[in-house]
Short mmCIF file of C-alpha atoms and ligand atoms in Angstrom, two decimals:
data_model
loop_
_atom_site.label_atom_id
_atom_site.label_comp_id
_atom_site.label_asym_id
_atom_site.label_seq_id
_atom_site.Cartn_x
_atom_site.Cartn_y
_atom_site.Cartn_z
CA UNK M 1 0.48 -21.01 -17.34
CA UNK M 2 0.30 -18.46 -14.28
CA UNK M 3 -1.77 -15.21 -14.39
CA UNK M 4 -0.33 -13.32 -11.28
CA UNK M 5 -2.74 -11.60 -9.95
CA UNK M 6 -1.16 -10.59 -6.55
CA UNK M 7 0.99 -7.26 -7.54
CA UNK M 8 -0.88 -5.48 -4.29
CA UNK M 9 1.25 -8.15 -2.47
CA UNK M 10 4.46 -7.61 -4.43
CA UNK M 11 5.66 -7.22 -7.83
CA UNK M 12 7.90 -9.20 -10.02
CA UNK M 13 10.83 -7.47 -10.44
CA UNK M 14 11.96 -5.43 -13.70
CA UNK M 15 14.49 -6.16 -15.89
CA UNK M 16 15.64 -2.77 -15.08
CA UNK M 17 15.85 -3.68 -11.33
CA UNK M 18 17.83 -6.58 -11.54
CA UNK M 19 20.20 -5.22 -14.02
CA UNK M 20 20.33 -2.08 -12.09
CA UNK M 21 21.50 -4.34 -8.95
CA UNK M 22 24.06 -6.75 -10.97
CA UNK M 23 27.53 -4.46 -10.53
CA UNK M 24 26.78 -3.53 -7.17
CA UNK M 25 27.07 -6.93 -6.41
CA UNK M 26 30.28 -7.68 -8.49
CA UNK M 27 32.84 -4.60 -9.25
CA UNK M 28 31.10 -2.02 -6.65
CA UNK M 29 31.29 -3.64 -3.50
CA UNK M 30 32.71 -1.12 -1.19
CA UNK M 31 30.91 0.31 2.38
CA UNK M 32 30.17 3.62 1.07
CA UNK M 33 31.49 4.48 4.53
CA UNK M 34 34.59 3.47 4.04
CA UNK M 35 37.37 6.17 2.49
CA UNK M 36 39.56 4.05 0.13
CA UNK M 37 38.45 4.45 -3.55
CA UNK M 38 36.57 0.92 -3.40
CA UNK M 39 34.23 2.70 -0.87
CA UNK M 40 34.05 5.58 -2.39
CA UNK M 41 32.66 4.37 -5.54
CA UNK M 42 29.62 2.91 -3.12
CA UNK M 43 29.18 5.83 -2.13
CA UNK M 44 28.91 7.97 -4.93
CA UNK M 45 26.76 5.34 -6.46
CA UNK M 46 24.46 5.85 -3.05
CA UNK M 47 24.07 9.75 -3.74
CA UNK M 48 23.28 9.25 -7.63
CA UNK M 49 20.24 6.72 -6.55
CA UNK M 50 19.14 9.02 -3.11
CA UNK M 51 19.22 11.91 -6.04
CA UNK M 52 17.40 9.99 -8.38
CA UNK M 53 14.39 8.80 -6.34
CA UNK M 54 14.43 12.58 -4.58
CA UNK M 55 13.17 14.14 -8.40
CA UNK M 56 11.12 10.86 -8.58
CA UNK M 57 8.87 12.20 -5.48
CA UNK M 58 9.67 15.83 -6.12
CA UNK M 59 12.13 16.52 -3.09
CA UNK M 60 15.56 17.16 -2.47
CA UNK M 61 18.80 14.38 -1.69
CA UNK M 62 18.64 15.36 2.32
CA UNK M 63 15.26 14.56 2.94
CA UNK M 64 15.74 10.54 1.81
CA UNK M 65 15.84 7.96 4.26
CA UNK M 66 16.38 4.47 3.35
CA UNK M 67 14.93 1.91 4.95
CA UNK M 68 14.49 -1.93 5.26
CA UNK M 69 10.84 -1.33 3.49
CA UNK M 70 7.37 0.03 3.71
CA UNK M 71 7.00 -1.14 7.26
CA UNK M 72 9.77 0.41 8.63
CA UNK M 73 9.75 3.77 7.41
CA UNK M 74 5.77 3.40 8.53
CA UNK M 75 7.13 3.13 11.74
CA UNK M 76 9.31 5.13 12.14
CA UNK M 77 7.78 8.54 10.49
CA UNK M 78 5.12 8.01 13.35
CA UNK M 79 7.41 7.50 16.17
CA UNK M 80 9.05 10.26 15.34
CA UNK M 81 6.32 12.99 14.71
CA UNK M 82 4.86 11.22 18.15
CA UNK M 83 8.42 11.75 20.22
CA UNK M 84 8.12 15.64 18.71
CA UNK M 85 4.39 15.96 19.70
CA UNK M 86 5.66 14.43 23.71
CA UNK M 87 8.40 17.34 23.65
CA UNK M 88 5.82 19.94 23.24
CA UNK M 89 2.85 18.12 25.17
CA UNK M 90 0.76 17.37 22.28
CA UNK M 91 -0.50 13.70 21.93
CA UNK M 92 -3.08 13.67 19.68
CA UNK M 93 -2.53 11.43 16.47
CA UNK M 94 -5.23 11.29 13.68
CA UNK M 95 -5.64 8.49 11.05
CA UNK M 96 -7.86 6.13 9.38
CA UNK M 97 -9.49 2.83 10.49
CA UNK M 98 -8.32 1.04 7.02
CA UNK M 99 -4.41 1.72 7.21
CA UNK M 100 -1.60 -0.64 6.93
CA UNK M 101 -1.14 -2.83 10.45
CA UNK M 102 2.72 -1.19 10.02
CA UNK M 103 0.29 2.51 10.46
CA UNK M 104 -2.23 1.43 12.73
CA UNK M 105 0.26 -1.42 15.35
CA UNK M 106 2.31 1.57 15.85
CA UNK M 107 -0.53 3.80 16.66
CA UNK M 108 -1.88 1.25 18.75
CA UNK M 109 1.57 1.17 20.80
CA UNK M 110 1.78 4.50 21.10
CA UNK M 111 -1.84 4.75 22.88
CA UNK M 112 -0.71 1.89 25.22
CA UNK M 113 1.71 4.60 26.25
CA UNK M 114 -0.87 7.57 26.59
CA UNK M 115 -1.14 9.01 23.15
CA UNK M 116 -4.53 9.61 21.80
CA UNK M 117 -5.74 8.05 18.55
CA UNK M 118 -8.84 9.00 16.09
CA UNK M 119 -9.46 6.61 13.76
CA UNK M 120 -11.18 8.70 11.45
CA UNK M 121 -14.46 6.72 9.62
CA UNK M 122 -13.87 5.94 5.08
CA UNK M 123 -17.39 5.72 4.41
CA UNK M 124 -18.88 2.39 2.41
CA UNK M 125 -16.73 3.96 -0.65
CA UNK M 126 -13.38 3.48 1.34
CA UNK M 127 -12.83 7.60 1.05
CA UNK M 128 -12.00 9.50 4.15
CA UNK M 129 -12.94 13.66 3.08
CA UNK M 130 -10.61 16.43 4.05
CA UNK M 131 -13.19 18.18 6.43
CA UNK M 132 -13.13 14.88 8.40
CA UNK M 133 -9.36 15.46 9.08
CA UNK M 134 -10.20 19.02 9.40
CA UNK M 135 -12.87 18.67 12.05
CA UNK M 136 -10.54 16.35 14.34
CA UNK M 137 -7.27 18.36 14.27
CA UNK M 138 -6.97 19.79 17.98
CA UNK M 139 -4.30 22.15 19.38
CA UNK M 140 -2.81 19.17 20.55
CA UNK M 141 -2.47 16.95 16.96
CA UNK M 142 0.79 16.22 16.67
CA UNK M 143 0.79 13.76 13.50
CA UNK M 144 -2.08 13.58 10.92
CA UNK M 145 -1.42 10.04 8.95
CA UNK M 146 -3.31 8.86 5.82
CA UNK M 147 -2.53 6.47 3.21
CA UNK M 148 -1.86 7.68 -0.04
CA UNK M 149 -3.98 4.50 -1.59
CA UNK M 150 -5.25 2.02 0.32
CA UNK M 151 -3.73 -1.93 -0.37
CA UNK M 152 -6.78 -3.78 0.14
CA UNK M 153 -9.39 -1.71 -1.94
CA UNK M 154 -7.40 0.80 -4.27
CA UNK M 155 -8.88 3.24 -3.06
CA UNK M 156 -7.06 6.92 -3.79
CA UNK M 157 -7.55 9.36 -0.64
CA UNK M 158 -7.60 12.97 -1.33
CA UNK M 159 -4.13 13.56 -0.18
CA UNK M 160 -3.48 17.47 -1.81
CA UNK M 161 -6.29 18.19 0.03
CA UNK M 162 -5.20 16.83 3.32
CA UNK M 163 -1.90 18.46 3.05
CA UNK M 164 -3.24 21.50 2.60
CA UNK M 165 -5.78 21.22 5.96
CA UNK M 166 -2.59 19.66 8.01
CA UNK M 167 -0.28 22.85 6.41
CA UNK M 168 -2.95 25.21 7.30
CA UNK M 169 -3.32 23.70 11.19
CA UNK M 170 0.21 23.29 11.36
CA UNK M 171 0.00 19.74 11.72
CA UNK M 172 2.89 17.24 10.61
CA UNK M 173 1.23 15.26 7.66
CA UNK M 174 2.49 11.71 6.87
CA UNK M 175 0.86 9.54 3.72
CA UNK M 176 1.92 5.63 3.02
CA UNK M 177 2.37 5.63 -0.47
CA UNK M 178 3.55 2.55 -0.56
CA UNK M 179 0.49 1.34 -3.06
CA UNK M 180 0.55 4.78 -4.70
CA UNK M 181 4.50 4.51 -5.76
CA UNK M 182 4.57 3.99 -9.95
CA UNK M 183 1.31 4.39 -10.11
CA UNK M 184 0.13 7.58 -9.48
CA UNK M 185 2.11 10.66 -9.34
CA UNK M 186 4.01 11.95 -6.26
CA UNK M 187 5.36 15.53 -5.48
CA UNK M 188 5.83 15.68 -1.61
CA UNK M 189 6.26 19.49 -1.98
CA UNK M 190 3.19 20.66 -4.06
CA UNK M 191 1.11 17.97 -2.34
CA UNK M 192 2.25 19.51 1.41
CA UNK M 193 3.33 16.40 2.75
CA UNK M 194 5.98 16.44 5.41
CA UNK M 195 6.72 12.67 5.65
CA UNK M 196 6.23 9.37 3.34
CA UNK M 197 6.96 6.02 2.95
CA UNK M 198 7.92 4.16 0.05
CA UNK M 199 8.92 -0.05 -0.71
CA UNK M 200 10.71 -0.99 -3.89
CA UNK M 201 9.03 -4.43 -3.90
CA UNK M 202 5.41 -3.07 -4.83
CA UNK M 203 6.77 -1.01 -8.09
CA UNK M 204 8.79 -4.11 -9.43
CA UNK M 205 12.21 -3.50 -7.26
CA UNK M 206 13.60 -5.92 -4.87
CA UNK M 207 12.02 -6.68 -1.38
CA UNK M 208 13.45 -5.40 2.16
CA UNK M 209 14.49 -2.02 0.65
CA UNK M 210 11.90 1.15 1.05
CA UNK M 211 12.74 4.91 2.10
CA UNK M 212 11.23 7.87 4.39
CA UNK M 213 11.10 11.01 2.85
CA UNK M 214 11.23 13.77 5.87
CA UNK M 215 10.50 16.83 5.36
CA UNK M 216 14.23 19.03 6.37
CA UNK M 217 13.92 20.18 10.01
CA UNK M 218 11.66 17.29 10.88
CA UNK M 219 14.30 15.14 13.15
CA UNK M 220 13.54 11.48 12.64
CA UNK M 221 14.45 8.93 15.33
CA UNK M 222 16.59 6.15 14.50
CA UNK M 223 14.82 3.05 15.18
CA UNK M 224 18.32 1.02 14.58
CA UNK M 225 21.26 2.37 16.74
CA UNK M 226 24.55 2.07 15.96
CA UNK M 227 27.25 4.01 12.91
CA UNK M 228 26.33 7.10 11.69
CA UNK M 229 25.06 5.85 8.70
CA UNK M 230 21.78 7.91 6.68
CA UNK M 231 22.99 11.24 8.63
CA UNK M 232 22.45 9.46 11.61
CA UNK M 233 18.94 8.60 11.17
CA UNK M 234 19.17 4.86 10.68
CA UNK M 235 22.25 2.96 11.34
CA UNK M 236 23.56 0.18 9.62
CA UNK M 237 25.89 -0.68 6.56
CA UNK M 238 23.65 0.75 3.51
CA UNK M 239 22.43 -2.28 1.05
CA UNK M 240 23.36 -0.77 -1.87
CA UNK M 241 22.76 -3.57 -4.65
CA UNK M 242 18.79 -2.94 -3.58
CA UNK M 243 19.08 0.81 -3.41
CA UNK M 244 20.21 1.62 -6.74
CA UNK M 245 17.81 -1.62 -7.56
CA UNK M 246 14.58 0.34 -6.16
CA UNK M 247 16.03 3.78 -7.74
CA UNK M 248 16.05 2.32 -11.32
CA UNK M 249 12.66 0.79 -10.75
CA UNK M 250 11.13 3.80 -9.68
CA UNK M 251 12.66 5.90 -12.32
CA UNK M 252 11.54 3.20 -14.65
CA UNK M 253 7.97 3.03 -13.40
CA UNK M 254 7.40 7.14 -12.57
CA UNK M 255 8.74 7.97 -16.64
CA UNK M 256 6.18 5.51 -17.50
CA UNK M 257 3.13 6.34 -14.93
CA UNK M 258 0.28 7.46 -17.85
CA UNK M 259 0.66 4.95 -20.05
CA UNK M 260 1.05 2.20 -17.88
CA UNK M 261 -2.37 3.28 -15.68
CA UNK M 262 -4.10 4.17 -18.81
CA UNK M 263 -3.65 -0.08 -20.05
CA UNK M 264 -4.18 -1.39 -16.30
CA UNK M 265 -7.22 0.90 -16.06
CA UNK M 266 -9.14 -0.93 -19.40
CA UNK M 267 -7.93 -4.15 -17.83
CA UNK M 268 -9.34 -3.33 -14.05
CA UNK M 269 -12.33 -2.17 -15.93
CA UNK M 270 -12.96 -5.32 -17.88
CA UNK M 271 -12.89 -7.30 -15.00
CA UNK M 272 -14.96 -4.91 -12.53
CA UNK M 273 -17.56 -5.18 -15.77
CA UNK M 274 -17.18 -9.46 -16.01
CA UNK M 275 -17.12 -9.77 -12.41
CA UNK M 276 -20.00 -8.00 -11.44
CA UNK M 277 -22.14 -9.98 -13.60
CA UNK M 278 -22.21 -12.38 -11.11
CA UNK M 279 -24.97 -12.80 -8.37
CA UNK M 280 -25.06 -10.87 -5.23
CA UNK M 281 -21.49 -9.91 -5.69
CA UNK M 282 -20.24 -6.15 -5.18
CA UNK M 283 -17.12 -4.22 -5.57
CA UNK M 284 -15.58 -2.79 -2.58
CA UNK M 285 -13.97 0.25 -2.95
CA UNK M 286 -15.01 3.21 -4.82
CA UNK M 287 -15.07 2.93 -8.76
CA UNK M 288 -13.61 5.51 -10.05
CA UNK M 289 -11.06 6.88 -7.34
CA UNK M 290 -9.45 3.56 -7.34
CA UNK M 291 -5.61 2.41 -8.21
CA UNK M 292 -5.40 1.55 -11.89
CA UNK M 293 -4.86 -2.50 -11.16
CA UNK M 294 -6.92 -2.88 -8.37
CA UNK M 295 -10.09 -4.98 -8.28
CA UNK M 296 -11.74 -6.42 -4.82
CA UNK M 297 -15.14 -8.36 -4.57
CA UNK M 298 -16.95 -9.49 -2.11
CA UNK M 299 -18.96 -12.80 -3.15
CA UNK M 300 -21.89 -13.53 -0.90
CA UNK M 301 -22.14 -17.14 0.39
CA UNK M 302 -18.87 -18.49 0.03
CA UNK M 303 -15.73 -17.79 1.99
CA UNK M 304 -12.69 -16.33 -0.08
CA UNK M 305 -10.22 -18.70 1.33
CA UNK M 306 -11.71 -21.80 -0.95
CA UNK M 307 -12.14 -19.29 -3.79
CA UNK M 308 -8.39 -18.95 -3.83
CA UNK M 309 -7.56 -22.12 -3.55
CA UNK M 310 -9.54 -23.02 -6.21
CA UNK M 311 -8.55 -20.42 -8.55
CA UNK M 312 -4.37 -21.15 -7.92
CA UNK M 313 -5.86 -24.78 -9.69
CA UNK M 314 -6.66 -23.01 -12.33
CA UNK M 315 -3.21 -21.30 -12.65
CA UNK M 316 -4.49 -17.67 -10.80
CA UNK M 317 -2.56 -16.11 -8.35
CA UNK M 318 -5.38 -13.56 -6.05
CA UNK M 319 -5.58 -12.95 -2.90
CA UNK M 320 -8.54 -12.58 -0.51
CA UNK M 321 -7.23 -9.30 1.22
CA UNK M 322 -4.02 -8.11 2.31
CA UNK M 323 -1.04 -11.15 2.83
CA UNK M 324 -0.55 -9.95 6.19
CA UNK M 325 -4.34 -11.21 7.32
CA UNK M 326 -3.98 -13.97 5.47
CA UNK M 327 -3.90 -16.83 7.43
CA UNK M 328 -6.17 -15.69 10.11
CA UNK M 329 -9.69 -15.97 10.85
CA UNK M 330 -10.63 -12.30 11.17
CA UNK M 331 -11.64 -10.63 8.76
CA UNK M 332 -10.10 -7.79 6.70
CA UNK M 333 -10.08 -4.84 8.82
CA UNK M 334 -10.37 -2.58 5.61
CA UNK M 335 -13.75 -4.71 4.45
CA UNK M 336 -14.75 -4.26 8.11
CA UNK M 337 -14.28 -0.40 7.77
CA UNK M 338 -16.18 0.17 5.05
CA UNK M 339 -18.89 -1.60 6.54
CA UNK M 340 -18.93 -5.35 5.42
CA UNK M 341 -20.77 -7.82 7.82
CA UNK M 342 -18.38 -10.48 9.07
CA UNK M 343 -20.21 -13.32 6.60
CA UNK M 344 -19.60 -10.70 3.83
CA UNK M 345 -16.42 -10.00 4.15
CA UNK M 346 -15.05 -13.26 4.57
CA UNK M 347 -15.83 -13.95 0.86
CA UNK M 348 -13.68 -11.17 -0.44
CA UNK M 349 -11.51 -11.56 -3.26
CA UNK M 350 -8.86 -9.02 -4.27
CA UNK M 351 -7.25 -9.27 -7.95
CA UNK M 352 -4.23 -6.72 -8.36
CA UNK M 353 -2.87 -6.07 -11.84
CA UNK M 354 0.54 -4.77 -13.84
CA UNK M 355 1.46 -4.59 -16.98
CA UNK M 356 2.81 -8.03 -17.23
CA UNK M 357 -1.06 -8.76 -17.60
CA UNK M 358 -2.96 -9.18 -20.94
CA UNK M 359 -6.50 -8.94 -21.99
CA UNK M 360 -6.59 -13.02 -22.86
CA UNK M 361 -5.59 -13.03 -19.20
CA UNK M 362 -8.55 -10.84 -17.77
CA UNK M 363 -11.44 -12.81 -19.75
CA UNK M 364 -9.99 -15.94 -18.74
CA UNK M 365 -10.13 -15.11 -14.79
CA UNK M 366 -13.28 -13.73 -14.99
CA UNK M 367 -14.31 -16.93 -16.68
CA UNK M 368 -12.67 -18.46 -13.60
CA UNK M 369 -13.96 -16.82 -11.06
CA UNK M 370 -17.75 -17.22 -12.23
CA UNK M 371 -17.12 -20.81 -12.68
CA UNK M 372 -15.70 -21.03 -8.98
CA UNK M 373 -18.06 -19.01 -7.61
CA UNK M 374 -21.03 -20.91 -8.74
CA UNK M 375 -19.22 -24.41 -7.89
CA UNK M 376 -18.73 -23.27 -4.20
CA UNK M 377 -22.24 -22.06 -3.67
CA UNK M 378 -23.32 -25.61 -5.05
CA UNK M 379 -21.87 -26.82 -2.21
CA UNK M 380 -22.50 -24.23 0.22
CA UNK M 381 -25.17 -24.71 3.39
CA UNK M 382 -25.58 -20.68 3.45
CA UNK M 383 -26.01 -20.70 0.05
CA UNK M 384 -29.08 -22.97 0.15
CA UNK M 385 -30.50 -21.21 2.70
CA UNK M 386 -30.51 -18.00 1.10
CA UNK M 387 -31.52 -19.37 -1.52
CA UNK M 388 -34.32 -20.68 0.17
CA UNK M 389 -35.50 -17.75 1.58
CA UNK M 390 -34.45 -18.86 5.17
CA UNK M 391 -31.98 -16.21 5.49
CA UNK M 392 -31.82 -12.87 4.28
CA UNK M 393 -29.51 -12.18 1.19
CA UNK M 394 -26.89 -8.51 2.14
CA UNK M 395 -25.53 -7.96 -1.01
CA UNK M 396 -28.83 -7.95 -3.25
C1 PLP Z 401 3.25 -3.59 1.44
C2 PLP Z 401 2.80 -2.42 2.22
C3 PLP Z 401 3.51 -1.98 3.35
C4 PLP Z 401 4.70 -2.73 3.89
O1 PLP Z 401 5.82 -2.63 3.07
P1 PLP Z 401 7.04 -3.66 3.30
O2 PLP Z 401 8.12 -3.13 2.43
O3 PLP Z 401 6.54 -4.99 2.85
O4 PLP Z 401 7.39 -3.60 4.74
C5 PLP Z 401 3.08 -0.85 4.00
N1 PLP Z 401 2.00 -0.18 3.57
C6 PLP Z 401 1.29 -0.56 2.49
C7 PLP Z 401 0.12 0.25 2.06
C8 PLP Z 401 1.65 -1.70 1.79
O5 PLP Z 401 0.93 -2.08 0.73
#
């Protein structure tokens, strides 16, 4: 048996999805660019899914870009609100210090080149506040960019809020929703947000397929070069079998947002409740503005690494932070930015649910996870000295 516990990392695709892909693959095969009927039938198939996911977020056909994924359309909706800033002498980019590395590598290439970046602070709750964003904007803020929810810790930002400080200012406002997607609702026009990004593989579509929504007059810059392809703003035959893939998906996922967040959130609950029953353990992330399946701990005294390989034993799939840090020494950069000590953070655990997940499943990890926890402190030297009193417990 496998409990997959990873969905922050990707999801297991729908039926819906791979259905949704199957004659695209077959029967429709055409390059929508191409003006024999074969083609055309791609590319009527393209506008009924760019339509589709449009009234998923609220927005219109013309402002859908797709893209190879989350990462791409990341950076590219920052590139181009930076290149629009350089035309008119503003270089002055606002964020947050717990963004995606596809947010904050971009950012940091774009102050290699002269830009200037403000990391704005998320408190030990993992919330940045709308006044924050407020007091940085400067007549020269070209780009204000905040993650919808953040991957690591769940945590929601207050993203109406922004967008109504970056209308006010004038300020182009981007959000990576890629976390928020299915799982909490999205209208890019009542929420005032001019740009966002989007992957199909965290709402149950297929991987290497996302989109940036633009806001109409903002001119993106093509990142890939070549046909004319998305009005010119990313070139490159279209992979259709994945578009209309992610369209279903997100259809699929947006008609069912309340009830699905309403089962995940008793679930996240039940293990937030079992898992902070053990010792000098604490949540990260606020509670209650959190994504409906997401759950992070921080265990003191035992590094999260062994935790997970001890748990995939026992047939659970976690993670200790985000898969892209995984691997490396440092710590998380999100656990870091809500104020974690190094030793703290390095023992970090971070369970993400969907609905494929049942309630036997929840009491059995938590079962897990106290078991491991308590078998790795056994053997641990810190452990014994805190223990002991030579060394100073940080999560009491
Ligand atoms: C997964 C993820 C991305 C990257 O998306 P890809 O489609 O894998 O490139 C970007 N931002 C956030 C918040 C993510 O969780």
């Amino acid at each position: 048996m496998k409990i997959y516990l990873d969905n922050a990392a990707t999801t297991k695709m729908s039926k819906t999805a791979i259905n949704a892909m199957l004659p695209y693959m077959d029967n429709v095969y055409g390059n929508p660019s191409s003006l024999h009927s074969v083609g055309q039938a791609a590319s009527e198939a393209l506008a009924a899914a760019r339509k589709q996911i449009a009234e998923c977020i609220g927005t219109l056909p013309e402002e859908i870009t797709f893209t190879s994924g989350g990462s791409e359309a990341d950076n590219q909706a920052i590139i181009s609100a930076a290149r629009i800033g350089q035309r008119n002498g503003k270089r002055h980019i606002i964020s947050t210090a717990f963004e995606h590395h596809a947010v904050l590598h971009t950012l940091h290439k774009l102050e290699k080149e002269g830009f200037e970046i403000t990391l704005l602070d998320v408190h030990e709750n993992g919330i940045v506040l709308p006044e924050q964003v407020a007091a940085a904007i400067r007549g020269d803020t070209c780009l204000v960019t905040v993650m919808y929810a953040n991957n690591e810790i769940g945590t929601v930002q207050p993203i109406d809020a922004i967008g109504k400080v970056c209308r006010a200012n004038n300020v182009l406002f981007h959000t990576d929703a890629v976390q928020a997607a299915g799982q909490l609702h999205i209208n890019v026009k009542e929420q005032n947000i001019d740009m966002l990004s989007l992957s199909a593989h965290k709402f149950h579509g297929p991987k290497g397929i996302g989109v940036l929504y633009a806001r109409k007059g903002i001119p993106l810059m093509p990142l890939i070069e070549g046909g004319a392809q998305e009005r010119g703003r990313r070139a490159g035959t279209e992979n259709i079998p994945a578009i209309m893939s992610m369209a279903a998906a997100l259809q699929e996922s947006c008609a069912h947002i309340d009830e699905n967040a309403g089962r995940l959130c008793v679930l996240r609950d039940q293990l937030i409740d079992g898992l902070s029953q053990i010792p000098h353990s604490i949540l990260n992330g606020d509670a209650a503005a959190r994504l409906p399946g997401n759950v992070n701990f921080c265990f003191e005294g035992i590094e999260g690494e062994s935790l997970l390989l001890l748990l995939d034993d026992k047939g659970i799939c976690a993670s200790s932070g985000s898969a892209c840090t995984s691997g490396s020494l440092d710590p998380s950069h999100v656990l870091l930015a809500i104020g974690r000590v190094h030793d703290v953070a390095h023992g970090s655990l971070r369970l993400t649910l969907s609905n494929e997940n049942t309630e036997e499943q929840v009491a059995y990890t938590i079962r897990a996870v106290k078991e491991t926890v308590a078998y790795l402190r056994s053997l641990s030297p810190v452990w014994r000295d805190l223990i002991d009193g030579n060394r100073e417990f940080i999560i009491q």
